CSV table of C-alpha atoms and ligand atoms in Angstrom, one decimal:
chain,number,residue,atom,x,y,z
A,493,UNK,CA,-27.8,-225.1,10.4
A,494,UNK,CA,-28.1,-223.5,13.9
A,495,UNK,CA,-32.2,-223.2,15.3
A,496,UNK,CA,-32.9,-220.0,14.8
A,497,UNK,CA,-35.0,-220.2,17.8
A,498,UNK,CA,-31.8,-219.2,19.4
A,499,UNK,CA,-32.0,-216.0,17.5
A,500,UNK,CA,-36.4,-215.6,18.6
A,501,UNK,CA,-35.5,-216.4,22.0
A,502,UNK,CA,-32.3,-213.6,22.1
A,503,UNK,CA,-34.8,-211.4,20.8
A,504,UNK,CA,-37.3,-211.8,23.0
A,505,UNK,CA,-35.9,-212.3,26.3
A,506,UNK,CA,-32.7,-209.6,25.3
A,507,UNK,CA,-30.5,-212.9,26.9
A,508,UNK,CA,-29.3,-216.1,26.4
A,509,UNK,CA,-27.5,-218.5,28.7
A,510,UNK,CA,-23.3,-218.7,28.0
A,511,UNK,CA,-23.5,-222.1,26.1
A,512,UNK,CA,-26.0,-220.2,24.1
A,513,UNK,CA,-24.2,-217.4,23.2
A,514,UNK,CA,-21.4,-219.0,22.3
A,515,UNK,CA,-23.0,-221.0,19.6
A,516,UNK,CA,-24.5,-218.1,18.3
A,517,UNK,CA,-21.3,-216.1,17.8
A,518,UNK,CA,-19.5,-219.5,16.7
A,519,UNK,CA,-22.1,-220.2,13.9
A,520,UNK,CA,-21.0,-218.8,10.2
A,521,UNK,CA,-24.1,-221.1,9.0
A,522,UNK,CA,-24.9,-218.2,6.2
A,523,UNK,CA,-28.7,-218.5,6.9
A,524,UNK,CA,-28.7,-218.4,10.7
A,525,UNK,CA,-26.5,-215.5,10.0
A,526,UNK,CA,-28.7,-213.5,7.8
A,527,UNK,CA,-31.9,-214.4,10.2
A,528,UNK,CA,-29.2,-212.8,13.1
A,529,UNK,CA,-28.6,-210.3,11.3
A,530,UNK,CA,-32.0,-208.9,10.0
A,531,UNK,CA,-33.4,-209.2,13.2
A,532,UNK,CA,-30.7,-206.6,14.8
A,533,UNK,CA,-31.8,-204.2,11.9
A,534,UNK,CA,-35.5,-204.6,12.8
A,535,UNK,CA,-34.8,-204.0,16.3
A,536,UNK,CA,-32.5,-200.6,15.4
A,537,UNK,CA,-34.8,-199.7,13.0
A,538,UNK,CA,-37.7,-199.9,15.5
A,539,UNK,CA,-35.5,-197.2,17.4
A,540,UNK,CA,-33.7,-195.0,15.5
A,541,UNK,CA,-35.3,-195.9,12.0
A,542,UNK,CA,-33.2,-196.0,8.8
A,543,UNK,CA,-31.1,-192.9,10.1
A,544,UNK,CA,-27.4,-193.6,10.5
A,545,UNK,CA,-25.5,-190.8,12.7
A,546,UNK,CA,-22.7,-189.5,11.5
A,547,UNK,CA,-19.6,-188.5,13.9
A,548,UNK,CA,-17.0,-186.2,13.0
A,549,UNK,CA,-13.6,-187.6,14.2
A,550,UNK,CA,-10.7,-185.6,15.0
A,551,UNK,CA,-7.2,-187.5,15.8
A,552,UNK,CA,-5.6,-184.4,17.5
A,553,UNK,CA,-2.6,-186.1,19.0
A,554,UNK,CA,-0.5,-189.5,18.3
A,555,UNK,CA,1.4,-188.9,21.8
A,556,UNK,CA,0.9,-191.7,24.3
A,557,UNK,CA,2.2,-192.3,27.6
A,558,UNK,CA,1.1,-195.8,27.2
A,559,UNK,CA,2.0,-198.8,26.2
A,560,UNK,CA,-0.2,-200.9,25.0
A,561,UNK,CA,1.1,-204.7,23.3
A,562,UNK,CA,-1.1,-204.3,20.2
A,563,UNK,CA,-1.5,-200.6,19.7
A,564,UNK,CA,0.8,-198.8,16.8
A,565,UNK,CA,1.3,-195.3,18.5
A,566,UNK,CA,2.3,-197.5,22.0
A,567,UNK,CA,4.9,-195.0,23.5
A,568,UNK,CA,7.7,-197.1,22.5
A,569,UNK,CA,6.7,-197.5,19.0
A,570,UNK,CA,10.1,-194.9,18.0
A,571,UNK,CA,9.4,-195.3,14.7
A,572,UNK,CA,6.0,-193.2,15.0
A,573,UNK,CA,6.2,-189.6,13.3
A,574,UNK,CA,4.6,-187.9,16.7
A,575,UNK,CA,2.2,-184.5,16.1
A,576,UNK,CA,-0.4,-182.7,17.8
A,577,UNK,CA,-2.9,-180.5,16.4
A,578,UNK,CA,-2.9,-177.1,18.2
A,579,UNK,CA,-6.0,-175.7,19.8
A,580,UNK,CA,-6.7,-173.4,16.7
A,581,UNK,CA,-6.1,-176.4,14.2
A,582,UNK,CA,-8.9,-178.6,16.5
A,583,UNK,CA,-11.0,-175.8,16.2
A,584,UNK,CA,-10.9,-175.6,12.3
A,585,UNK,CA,-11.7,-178.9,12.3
A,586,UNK,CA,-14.8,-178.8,14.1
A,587,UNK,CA,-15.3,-175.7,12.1
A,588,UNK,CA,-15.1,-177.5,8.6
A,589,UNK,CA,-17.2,-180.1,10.4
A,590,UNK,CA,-19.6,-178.2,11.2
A,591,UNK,CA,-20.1,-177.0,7.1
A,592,UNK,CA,-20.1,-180.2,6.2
A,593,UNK,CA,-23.0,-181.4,8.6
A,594,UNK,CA,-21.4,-182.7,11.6
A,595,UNK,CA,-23.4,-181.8,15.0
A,596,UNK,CA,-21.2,-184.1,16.6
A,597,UNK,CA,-17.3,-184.0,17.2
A,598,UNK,CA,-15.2,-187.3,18.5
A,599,UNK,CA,-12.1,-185.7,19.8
A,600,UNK,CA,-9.5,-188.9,19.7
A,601,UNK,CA,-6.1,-188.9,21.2
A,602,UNK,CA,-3.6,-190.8,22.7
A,603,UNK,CA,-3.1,-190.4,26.1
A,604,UNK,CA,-0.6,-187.2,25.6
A,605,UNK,CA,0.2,-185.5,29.2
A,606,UNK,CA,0.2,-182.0,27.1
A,607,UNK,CA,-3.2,-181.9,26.6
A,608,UNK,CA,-3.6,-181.2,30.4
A,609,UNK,CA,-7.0,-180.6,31.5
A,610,UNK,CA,-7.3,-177.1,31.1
A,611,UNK,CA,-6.3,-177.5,27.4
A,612,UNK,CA,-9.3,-179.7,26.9
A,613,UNK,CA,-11.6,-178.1,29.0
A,614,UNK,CA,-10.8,-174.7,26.6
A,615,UNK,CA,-11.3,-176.7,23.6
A,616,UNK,CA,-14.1,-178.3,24.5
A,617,UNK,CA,-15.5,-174.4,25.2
A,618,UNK,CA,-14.4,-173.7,22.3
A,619,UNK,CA,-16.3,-175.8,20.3
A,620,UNK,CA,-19.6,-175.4,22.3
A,621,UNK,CA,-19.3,-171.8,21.8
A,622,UNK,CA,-19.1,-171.9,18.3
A,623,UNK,CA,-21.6,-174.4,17.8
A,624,UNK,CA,-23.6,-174.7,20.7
A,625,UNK,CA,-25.9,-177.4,18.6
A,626,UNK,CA,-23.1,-179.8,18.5
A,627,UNK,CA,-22.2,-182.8,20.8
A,628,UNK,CA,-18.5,-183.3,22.0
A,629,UNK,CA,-17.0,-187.0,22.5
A,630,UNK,CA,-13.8,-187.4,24.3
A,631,UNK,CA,-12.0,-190.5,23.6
A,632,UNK,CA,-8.8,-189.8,24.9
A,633,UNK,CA,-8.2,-192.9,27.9
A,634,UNK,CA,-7.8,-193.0,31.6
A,635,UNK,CA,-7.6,-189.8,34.0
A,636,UNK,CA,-9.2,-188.9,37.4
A,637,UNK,CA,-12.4,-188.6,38.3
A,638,UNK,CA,-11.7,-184.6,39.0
A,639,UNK,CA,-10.5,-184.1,35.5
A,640,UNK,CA,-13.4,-186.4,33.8
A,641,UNK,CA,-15.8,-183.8,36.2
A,642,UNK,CA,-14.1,-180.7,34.6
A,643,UNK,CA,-14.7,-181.8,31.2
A,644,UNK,CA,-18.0,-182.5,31.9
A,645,UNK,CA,-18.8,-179.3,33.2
A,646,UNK,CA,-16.7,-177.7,30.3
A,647,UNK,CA,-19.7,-179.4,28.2
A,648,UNK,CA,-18.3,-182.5,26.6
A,649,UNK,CA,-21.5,-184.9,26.6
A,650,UNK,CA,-19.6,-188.0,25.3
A,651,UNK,CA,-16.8,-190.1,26.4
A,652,UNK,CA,-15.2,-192.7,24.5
A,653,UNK,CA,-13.4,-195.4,26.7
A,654,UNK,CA,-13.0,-198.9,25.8
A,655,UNK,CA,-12.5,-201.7,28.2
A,656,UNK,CA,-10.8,-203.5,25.7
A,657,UNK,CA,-11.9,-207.3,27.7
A,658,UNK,CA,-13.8,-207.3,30.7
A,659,UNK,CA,-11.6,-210.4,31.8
A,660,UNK,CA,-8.4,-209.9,34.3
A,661,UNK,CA,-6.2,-211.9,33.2
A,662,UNK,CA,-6.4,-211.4,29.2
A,663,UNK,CA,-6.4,-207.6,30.2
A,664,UNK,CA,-2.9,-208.1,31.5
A,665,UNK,CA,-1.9,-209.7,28.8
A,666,UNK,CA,-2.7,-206.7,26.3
A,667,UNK,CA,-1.2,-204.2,28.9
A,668,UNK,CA,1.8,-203.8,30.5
A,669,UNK,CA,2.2,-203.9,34.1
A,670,UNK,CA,2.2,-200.0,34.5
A,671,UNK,CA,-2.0,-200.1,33.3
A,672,UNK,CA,-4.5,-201.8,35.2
A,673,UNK,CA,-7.6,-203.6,34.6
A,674,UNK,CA,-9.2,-201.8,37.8
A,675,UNK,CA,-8.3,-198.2,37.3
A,676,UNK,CA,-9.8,-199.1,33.6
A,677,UNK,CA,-12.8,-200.1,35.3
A,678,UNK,CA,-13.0,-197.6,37.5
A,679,UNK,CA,-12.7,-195.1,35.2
A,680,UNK,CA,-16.0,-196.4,32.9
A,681,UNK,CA,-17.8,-196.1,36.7
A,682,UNK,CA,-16.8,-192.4,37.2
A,683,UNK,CA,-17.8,-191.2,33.2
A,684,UNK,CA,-21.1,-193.4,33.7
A,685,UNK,CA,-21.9,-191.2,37.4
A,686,UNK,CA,-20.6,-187.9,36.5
A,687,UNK,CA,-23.5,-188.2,33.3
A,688,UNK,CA,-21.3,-189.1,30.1
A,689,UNK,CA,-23.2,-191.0,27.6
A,690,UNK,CA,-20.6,-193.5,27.9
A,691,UNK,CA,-18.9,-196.0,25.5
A,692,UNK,CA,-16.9,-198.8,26.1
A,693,UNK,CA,-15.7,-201.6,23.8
A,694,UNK,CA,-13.6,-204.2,22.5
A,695,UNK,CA,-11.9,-205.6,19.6
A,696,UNK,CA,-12.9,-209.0,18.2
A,697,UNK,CA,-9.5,-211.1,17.7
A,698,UNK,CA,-7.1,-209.8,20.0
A,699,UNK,CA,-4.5,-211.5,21.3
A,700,UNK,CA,-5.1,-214.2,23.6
A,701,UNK,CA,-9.0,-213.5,23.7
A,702,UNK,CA,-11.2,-216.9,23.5
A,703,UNK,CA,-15.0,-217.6,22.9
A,704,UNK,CA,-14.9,-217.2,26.7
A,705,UNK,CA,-13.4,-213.6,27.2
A,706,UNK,CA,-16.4,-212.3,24.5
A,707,UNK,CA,-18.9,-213.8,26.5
A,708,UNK,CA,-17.2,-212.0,29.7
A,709,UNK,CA,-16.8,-209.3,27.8
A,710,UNK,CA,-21.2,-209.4,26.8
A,711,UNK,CA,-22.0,-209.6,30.5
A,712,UNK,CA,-19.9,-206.8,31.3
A,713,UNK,CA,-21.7,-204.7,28.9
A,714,UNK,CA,-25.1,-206.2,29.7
A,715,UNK,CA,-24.3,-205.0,34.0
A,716,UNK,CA,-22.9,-201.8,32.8
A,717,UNK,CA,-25.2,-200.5,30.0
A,718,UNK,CA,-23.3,-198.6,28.3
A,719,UNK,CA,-25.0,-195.5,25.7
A,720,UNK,CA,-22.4,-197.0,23.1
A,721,UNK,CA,-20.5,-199.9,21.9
A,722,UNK,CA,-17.0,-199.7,19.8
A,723,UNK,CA,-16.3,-202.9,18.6
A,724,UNK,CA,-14.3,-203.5,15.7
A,725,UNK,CA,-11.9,-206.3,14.7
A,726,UNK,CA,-8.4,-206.5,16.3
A,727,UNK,CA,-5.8,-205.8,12.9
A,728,UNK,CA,-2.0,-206.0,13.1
A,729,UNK,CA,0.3,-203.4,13.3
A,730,UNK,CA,4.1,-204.2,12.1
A,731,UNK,CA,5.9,-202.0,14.8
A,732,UNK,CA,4.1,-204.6,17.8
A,733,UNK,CA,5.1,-208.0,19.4
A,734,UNK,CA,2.0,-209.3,17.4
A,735,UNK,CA,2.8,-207.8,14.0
A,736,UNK,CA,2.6,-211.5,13.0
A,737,UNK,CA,-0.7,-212.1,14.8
A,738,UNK,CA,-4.0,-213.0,12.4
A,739,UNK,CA,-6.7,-210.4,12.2
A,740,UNK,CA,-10.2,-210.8,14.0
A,741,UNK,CA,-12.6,-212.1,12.2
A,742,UNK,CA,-15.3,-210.2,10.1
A,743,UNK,CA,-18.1,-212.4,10.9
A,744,UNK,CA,-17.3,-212.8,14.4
A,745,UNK,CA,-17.2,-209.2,14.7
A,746,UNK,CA,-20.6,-209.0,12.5
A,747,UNK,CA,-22.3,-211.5,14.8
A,748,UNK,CA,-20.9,-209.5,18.3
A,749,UNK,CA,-22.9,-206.5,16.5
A,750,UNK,CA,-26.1,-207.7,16.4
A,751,UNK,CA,-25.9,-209.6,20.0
A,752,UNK,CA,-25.2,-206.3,21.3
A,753,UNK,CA,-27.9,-204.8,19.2
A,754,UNK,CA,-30.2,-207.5,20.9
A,755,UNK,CA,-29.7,-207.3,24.4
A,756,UNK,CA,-29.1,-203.4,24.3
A,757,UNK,CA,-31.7,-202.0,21.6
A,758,UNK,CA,-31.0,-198.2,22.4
A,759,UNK,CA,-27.6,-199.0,22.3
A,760,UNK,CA,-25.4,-196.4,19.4
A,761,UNK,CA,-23.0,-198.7,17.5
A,762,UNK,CA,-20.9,-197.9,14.9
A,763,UNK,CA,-19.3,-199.6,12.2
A,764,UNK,CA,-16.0,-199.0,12.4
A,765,UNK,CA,-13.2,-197.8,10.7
A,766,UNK,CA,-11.1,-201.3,11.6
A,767,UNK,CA,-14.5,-203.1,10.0
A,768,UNK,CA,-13.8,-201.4,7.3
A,769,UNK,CA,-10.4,-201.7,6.9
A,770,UNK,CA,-10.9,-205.6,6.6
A,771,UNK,CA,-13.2,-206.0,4.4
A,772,UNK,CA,-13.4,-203.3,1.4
A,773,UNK,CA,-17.4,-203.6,2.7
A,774,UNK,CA,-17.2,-204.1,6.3
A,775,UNK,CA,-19.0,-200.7,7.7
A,776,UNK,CA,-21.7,-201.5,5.1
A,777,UNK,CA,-21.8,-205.0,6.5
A,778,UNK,CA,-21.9,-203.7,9.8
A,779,UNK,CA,-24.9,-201.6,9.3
A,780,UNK,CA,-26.8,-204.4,8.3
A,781,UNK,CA,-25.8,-206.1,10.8
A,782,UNK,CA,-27.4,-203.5,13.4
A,783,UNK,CA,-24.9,-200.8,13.3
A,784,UNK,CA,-26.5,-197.0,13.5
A,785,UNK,CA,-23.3,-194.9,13.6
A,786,UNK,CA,-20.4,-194.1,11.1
A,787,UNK,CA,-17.1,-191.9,11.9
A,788,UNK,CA,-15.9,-190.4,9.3
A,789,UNK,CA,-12.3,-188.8,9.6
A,790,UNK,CA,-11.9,-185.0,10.1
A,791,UNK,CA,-8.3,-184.5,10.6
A,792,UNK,CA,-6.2,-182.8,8.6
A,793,UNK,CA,-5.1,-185.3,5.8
A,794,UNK,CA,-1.6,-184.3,6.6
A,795,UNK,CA,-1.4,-185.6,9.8
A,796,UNK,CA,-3.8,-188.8,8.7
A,797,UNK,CA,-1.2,-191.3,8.3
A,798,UNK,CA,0.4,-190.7,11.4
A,799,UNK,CA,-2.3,-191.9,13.3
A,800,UNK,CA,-1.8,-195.4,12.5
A,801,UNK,CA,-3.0,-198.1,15.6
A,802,UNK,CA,-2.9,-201.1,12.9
A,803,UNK,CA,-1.8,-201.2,9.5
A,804,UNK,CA,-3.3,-200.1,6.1
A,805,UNK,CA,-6.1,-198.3,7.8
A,806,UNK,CA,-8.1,-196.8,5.1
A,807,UNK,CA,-9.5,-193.4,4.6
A,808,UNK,CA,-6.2,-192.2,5.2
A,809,UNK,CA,-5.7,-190.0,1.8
A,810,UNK,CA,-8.7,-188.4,1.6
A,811,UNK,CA,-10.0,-184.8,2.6
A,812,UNK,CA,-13.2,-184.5,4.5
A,813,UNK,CA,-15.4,-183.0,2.3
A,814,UNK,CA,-14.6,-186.6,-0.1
A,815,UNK,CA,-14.2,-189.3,2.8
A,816,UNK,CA,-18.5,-187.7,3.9
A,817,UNK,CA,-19.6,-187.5,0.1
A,818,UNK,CA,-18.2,-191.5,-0.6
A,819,UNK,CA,-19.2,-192.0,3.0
A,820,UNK,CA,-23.1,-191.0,2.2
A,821,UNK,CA,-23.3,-193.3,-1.2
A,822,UNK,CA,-21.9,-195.8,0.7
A,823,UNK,CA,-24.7,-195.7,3.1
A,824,UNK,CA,-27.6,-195.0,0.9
A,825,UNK,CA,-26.6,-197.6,-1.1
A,826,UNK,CA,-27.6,-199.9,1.9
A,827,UNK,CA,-31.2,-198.5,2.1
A,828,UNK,CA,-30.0,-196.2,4.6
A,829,UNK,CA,-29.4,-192.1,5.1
A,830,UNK,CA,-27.1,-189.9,6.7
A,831,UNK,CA,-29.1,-188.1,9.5
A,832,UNK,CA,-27.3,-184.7,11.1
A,833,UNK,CA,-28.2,-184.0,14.0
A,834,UNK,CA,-26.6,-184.8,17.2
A,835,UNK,CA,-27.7,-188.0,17.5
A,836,UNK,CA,-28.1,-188.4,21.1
A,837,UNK,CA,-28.9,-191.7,22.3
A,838,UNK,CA,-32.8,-192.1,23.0
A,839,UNK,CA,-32.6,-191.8,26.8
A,840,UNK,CA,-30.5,-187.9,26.5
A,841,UNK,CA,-32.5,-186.8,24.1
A,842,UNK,CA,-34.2,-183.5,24.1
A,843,UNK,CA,-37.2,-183.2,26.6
A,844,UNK,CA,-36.1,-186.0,28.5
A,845,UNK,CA,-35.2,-185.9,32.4
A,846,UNK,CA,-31.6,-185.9,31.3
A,847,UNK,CA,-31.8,-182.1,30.3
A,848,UNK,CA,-30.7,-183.3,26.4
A,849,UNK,CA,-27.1,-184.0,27.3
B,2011,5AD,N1,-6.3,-203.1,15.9
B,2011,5AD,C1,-7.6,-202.7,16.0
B,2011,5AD,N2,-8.0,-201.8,16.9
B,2011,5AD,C2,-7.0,-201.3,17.7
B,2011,5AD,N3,-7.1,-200.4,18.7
B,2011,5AD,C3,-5.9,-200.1,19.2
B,2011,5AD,N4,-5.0,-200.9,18.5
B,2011,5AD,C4,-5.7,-201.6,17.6
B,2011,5AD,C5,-5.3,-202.6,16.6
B,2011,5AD,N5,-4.1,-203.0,16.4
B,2011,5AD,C6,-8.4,-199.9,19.2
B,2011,5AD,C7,-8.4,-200.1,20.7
B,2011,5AD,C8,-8.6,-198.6,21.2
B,2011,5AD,C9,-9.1,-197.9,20.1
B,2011,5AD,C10,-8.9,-196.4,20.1
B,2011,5AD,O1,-8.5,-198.5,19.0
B,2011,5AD,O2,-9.6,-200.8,21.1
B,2011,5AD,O3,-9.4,-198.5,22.4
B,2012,FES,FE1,-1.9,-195.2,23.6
B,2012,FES,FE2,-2.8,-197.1,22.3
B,2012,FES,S1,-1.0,-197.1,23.5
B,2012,FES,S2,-3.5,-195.1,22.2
């Protein structure tokens, strides 16, 4: 078994040399794990207490100009059923959301050229005018600095964007030549100066990634500070060149959570929906394992299926009002409780000198 001075020392200093780190994320030891583990919780707990933030996520478009290897809506993928919700079907999203609980809205798309940016900057009006207590989360990729500025001022407060790996070469090798690694980058800069609370991520298991490109991809996130981490484990999808490829690893992925959790306390992480699809417990997992945030799905369940980026995703059949109430046992069954509000992170919260955005 691994010292779990390792674990003290990550705790206490919020770093740990490379070597370090890798042992730590290599180690399935089950008691070094748990120690891991329940130390993450503490240190969430100590923050946001035993309140898990729920997100309300809308898949408005499976359009993408992009390509992306491992990605099942990739622009070439012909075999994709292609929709996009219109603004009034967003809207009653957000709307049914909003009866349910939500106070915040992910808006998730690929990156579709018809939702230019005076469709989302109406949408994302939209929504704050009919509930201005909510938050809005884009998540839908790379544009320009001008067009991040207009959503901003539109009053999105969120953006979604992950980096995918913070390492060149492997970033290459994920994306065809027409994407690049520093427009990525460059893109995380400009959300992170015009005032986003900002997320960027990875996936545990992709292609091509070693025990080197994670610990690339920790100091990234430990120079850039992001308000929120998406990591979930890389799964197949059987319309991609690595249909045949294994899936990341639940432990892994586990361990990468409470790292984060460590050197980023006030960090918002959620459990994913990929975590989740691995393991029939993996977002449950995940919270115990430092995790404060859960997404449950809000699009129309008609539309669900099409919105497939690796196989078997689950929560695909189910309306909204079900996925929150199985959603909710699932979490208090952990020790935990649903908490609606917007769930800001603690630096943009209310009061502060960031005017609660
Ligand atoms: N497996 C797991 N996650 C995926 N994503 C895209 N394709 C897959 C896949 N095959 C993730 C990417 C993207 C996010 C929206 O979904 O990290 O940023
Ligand atoms: Fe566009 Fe992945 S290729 S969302």
């Amino acid at each position: 078994m691994k010292n779990t001075d390792l674990i003290d020392r990550l705790l206490k200093n919020r770093n740990l040399t490379d070597e370090e780190l890798t042992g730590v994320l290599l180690c399935d030891d089950l008691k070094f794990n748990e120690y891991l583990f329940e130390q993450a919780r503490k240190v969430r707990e100590e923050i946001y207490g035993r309140d898990v933030f729920i997100r309300g996520l809308i898949e408005f478009t499976n359009y993408c100009r992009n390509n992306c290897y491992y990605c099942g809506i990739r622009r070439e993928n012909s075999n994709v059923l292609r929709y996009r919700l219109s603004e009034e079907e967003i809207i009653a999203c957000s709307d049914m959301g909003y009866e349910l609980g939500f106070r915040t809205f992910v808006l998730q798309g690929g990156e579709d050229p018809y939702f230019t940016d005076e469709r989302i900057v109406s949408i994302v009006k939209k929504i704050k005018e009919h509930h201005p207590d909510t938050a809005v989360t884009l998540s839908i990729g790379e544009r320009e600095r001008e067009s991040y500025q207009k959503f901003y001022d539109a009053g999105a407060d969120r953006y979604l964007l992950r980096h995918e790996t913070a390492d060149k070469s492997h970033y290459e090798m994920l994306h065809p030549s027409d994407m690049s690694y520093e427009h990525r980058m460059k893109c995380l800069k400009d959300l992170q100066e015009i005032g986003f609370q900002t997320g960027c991520g990875m996936m545990t298991g992709s292609p091509g990634q070693t025990i080197d490109n994670l610990i690339c991809d920790l100091r990234f996130i430990q120079r850039f500070k992001p308000e929120m981490v998406g990591m979930g484990p890389f799964i197949p999808h059987h319309d991609t060149k690595y249909a045949d490829h294994e899936p990341g690893n639940v432990g892994m992925t586990l361990r990468l959570l409470s790292v984060v959790r460590l050197m980023l306390p006030e960090v918002l992480l959620p459990a994913t929906t990929a975590l989740g699809t691995v393991d029939p417990h993996g977002r449950e997992k995940g919270l115990m394992a430092g995790a404060n945030v859960v997404m449950p799905n809000l699009s129309p369940v008609s539309v669900r299926k099409k919105y497939q980026l690796y196989d078997n995703k689950i929560c695909t059949g189910d309306e909204a009002a079900e996925c929150i109430r199985c959603m909710s046992e699932r979490i208090e069954r952990t020790g935990y409780r649903i908490k609606t509000d917007r769930g800001d992170h603690v630096r943009y919260r209310e009061g502060c000198e960031n005017d609660g955005k």
